[in-house]
PDB file of C-alpha atoms in Angstrom:
ATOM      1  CA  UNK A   1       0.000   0.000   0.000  1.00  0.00           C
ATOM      2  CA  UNK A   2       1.522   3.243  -1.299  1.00  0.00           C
ATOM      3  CA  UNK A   3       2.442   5.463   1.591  1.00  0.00           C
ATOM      4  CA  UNK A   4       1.748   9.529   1.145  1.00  0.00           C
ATOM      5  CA  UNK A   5       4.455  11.950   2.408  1.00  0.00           C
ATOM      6  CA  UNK A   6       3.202  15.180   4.450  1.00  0.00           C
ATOM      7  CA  UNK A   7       3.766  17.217   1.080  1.00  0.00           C
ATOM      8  CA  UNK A   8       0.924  15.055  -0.795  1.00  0.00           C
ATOM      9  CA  UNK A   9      -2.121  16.915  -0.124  1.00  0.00           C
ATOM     10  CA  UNK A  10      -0.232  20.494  -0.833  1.00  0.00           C
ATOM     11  CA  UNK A  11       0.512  18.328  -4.250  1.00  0.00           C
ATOM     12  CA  UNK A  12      -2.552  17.440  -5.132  1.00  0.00           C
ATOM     13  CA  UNK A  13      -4.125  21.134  -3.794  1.00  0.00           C
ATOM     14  CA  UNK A  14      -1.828  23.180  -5.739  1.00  0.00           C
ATOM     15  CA  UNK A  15      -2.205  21.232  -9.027  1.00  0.00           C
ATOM     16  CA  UNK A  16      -5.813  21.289  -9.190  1.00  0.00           C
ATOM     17  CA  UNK A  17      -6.041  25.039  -7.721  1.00  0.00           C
ATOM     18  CA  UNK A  18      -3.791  26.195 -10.876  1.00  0.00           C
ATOM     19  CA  UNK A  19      -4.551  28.860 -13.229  1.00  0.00           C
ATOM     20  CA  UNK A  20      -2.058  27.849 -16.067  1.00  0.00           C
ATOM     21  CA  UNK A  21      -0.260  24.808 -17.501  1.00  0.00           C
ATOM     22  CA  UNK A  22       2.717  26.280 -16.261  1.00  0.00           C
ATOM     23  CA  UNK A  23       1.397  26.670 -12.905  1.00  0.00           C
ATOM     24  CA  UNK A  24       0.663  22.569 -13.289  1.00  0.00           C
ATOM     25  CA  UNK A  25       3.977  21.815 -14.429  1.00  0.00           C
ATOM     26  CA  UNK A  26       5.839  24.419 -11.721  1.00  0.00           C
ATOM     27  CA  UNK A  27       7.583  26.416 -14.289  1.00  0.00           C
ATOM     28  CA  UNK A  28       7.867  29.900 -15.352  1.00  0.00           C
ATOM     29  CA  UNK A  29       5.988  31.166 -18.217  1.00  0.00           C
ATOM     30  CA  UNK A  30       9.519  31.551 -19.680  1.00  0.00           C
ATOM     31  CA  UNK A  31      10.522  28.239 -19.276  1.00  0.00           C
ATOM     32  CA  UNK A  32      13.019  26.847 -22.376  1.00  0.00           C
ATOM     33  CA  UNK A  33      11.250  23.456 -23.882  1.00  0.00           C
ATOM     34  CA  UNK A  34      14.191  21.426 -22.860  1.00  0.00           C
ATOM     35  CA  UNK A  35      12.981  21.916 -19.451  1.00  0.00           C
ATOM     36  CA  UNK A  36       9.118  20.339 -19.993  1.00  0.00           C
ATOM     37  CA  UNK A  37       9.787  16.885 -20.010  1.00  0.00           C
ATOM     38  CA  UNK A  38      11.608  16.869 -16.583  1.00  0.00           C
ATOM     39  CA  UNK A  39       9.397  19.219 -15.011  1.00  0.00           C
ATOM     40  CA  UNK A  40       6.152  16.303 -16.217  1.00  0.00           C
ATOM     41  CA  UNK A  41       7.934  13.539 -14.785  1.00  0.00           C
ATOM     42  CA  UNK A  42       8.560  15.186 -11.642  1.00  0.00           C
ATOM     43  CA  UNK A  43       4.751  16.182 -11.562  1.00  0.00           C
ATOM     44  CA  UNK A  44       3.388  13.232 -12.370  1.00  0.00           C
ATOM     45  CA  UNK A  45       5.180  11.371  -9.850  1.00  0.00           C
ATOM     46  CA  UNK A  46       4.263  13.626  -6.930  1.00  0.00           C
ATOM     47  CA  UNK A  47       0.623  13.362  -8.039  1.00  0.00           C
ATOM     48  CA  UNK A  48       0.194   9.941  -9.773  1.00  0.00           C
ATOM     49  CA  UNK A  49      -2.755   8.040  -8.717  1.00  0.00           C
ATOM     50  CA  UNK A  50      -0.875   4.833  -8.066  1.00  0.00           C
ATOM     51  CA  UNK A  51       1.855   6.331  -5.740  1.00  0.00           C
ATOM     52  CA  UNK A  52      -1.016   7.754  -3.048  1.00  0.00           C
ATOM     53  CA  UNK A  53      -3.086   6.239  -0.096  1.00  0.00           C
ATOM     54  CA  UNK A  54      -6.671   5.076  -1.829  1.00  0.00           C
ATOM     55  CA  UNK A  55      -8.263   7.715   0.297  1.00  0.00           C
ATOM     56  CA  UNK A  56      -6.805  10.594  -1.971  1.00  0.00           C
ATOM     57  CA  UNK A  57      -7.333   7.803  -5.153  1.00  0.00           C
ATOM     58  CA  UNK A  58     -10.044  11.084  -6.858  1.00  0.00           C
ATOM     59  CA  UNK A  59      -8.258  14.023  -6.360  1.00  0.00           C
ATOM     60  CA  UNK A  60      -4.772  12.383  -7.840  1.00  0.00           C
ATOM     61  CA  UNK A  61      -6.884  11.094 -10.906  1.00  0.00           C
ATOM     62  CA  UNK A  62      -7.302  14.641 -11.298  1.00  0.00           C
ATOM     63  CA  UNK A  63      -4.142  16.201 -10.628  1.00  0.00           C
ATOM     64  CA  UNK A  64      -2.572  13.134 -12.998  1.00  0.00           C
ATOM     65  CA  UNK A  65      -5.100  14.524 -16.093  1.00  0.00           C
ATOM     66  CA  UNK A  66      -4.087  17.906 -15.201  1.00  0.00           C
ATOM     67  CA  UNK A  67      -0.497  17.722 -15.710  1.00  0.00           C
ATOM     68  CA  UNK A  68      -1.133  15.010 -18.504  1.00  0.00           C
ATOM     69  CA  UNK A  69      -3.113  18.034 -20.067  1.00  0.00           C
ATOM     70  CA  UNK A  70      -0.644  20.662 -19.398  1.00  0.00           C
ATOM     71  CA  UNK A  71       2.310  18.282 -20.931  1.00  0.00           C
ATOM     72  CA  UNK A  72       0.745  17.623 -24.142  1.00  0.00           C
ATOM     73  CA  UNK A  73      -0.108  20.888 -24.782  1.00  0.00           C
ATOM     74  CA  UNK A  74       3.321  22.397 -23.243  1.00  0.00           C
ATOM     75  CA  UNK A  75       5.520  19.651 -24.638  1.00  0.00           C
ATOM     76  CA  UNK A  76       4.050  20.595 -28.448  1.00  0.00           C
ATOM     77  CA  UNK A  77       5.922  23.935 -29.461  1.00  0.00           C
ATOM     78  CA  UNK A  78       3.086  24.638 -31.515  1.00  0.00           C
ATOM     79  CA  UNK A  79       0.700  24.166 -29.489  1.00  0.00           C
ATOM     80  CA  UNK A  80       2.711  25.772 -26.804  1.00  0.00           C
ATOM     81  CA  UNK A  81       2.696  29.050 -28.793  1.00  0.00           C
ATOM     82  CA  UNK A  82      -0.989  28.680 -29.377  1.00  0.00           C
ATOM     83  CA  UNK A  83      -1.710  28.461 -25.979  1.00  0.00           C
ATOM     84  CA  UNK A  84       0.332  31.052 -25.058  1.00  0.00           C
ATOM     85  CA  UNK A  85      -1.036  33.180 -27.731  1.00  0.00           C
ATOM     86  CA  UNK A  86      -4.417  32.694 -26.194  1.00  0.00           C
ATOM     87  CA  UNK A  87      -3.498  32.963 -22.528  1.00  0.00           C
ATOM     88  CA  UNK A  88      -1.559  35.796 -22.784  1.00  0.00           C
ATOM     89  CA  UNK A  89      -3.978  38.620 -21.511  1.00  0.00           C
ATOM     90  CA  UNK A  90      -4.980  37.065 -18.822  1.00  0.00           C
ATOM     91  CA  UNK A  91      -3.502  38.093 -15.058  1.00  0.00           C
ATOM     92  CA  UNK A  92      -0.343  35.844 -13.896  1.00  0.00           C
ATOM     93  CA  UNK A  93      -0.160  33.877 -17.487  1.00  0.00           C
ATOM     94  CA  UNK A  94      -3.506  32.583 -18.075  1.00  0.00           C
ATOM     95  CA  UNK A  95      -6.023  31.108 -16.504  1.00  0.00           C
ATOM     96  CA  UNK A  96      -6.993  27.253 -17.751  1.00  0.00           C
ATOM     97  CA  UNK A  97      -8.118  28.680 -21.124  1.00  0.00           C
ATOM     98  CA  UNK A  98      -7.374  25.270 -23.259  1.00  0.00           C
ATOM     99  CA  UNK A  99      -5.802  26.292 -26.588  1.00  0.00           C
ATOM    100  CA  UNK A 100      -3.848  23.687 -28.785  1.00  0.00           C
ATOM    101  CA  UNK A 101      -4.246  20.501 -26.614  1.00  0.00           C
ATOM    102  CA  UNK A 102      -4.950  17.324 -27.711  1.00  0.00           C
ATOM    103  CA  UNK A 103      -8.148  18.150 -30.035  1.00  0.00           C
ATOM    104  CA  UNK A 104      -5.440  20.611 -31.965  1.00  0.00           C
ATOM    105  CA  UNK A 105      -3.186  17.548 -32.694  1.00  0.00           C
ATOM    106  CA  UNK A 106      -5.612  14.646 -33.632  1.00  0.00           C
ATOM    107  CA  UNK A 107      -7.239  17.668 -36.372  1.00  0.00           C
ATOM    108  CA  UNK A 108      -3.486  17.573 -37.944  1.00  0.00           C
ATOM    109  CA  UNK A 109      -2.736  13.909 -38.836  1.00  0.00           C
ATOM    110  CA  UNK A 110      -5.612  13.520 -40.885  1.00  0.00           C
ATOM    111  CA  UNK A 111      -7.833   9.973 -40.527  1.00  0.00           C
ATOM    112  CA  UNK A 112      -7.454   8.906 -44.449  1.00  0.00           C
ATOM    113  CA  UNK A 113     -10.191  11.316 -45.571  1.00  0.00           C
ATOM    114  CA  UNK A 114     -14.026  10.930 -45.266  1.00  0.00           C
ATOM    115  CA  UNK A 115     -16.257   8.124 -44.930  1.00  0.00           C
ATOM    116  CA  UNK A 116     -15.654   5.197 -46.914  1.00  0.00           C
ATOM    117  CA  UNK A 117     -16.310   5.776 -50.932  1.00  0.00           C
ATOM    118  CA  UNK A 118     -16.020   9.487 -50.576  1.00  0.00           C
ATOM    119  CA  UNK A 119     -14.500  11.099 -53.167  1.00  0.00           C
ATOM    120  CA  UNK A 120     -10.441  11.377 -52.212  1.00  0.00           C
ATOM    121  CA  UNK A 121     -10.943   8.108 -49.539  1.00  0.00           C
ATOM    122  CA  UNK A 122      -9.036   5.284 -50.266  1.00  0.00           C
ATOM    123  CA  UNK A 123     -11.968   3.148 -50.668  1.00  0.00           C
ATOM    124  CA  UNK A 124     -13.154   5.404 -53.763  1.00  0.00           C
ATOM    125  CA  UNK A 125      -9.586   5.570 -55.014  1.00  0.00           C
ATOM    126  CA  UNK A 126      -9.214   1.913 -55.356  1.00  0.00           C
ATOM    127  CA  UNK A 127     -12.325   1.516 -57.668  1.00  0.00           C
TER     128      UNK A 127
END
């Protein structure tokens, strides 16, 4: 049974009280994108679902989709500067105003076209 330290509540609280992805993540607005990936692991650990007492089992779901969120969209340079183009009036960097997460990058790759026998689908191109 995973044991919590003293600091896992003030985790939890100040990852699902934040008002940015940076805030999430624990890094300044300015952060370089070297410094992302480190600064997920580090928050993922501290609030992962798996490492906490069963009594906190809800709120570390949470937290653990919150800096899941705040990775994919902070780890993405594009959608990094998307965000940050849409959070950047706000007070203190942004509040959770979601630009360029994960709908931004499944819209990119395509899916093969429309529905089957669509004109431009592979189905219609094979006939």
């Amino acid at each position: 049974r995973p044991m919590a330290s003293s600091s896992t509540l003030p985790d939890l609280t100040s990852v699902l009280s934040a008002t940015s992805h940076y805030a999430v993540l624990s890094l300044p607005r300015s952060a370089p994108q070297p410094t992302i990936p480190p600064a997920y692991r580090r928050a993922a650990l501290r609030v992962h679902p798996d490492k906490l007492p069963p009594e906190h089992a809800a709120a570390a779901a949470q937290a653990f989709a919150a800096v899941q969120e705040a990775y994919d969209v902070l780890g993405d340079p594009e959608a990094r500067r998307k965000y940050d183009a849409a959070t950047a009036g706000a007070a203190g960097g942004g509040g959770k105003r979601r630009g360029g997460g994960k709908a931004e990058k499944t819209r990119k790759g395509g899916g093969g076209g429309g529905p089957r026998g669509a004109p431009g689908s592979q189905a219609a191109a094979a006939r």
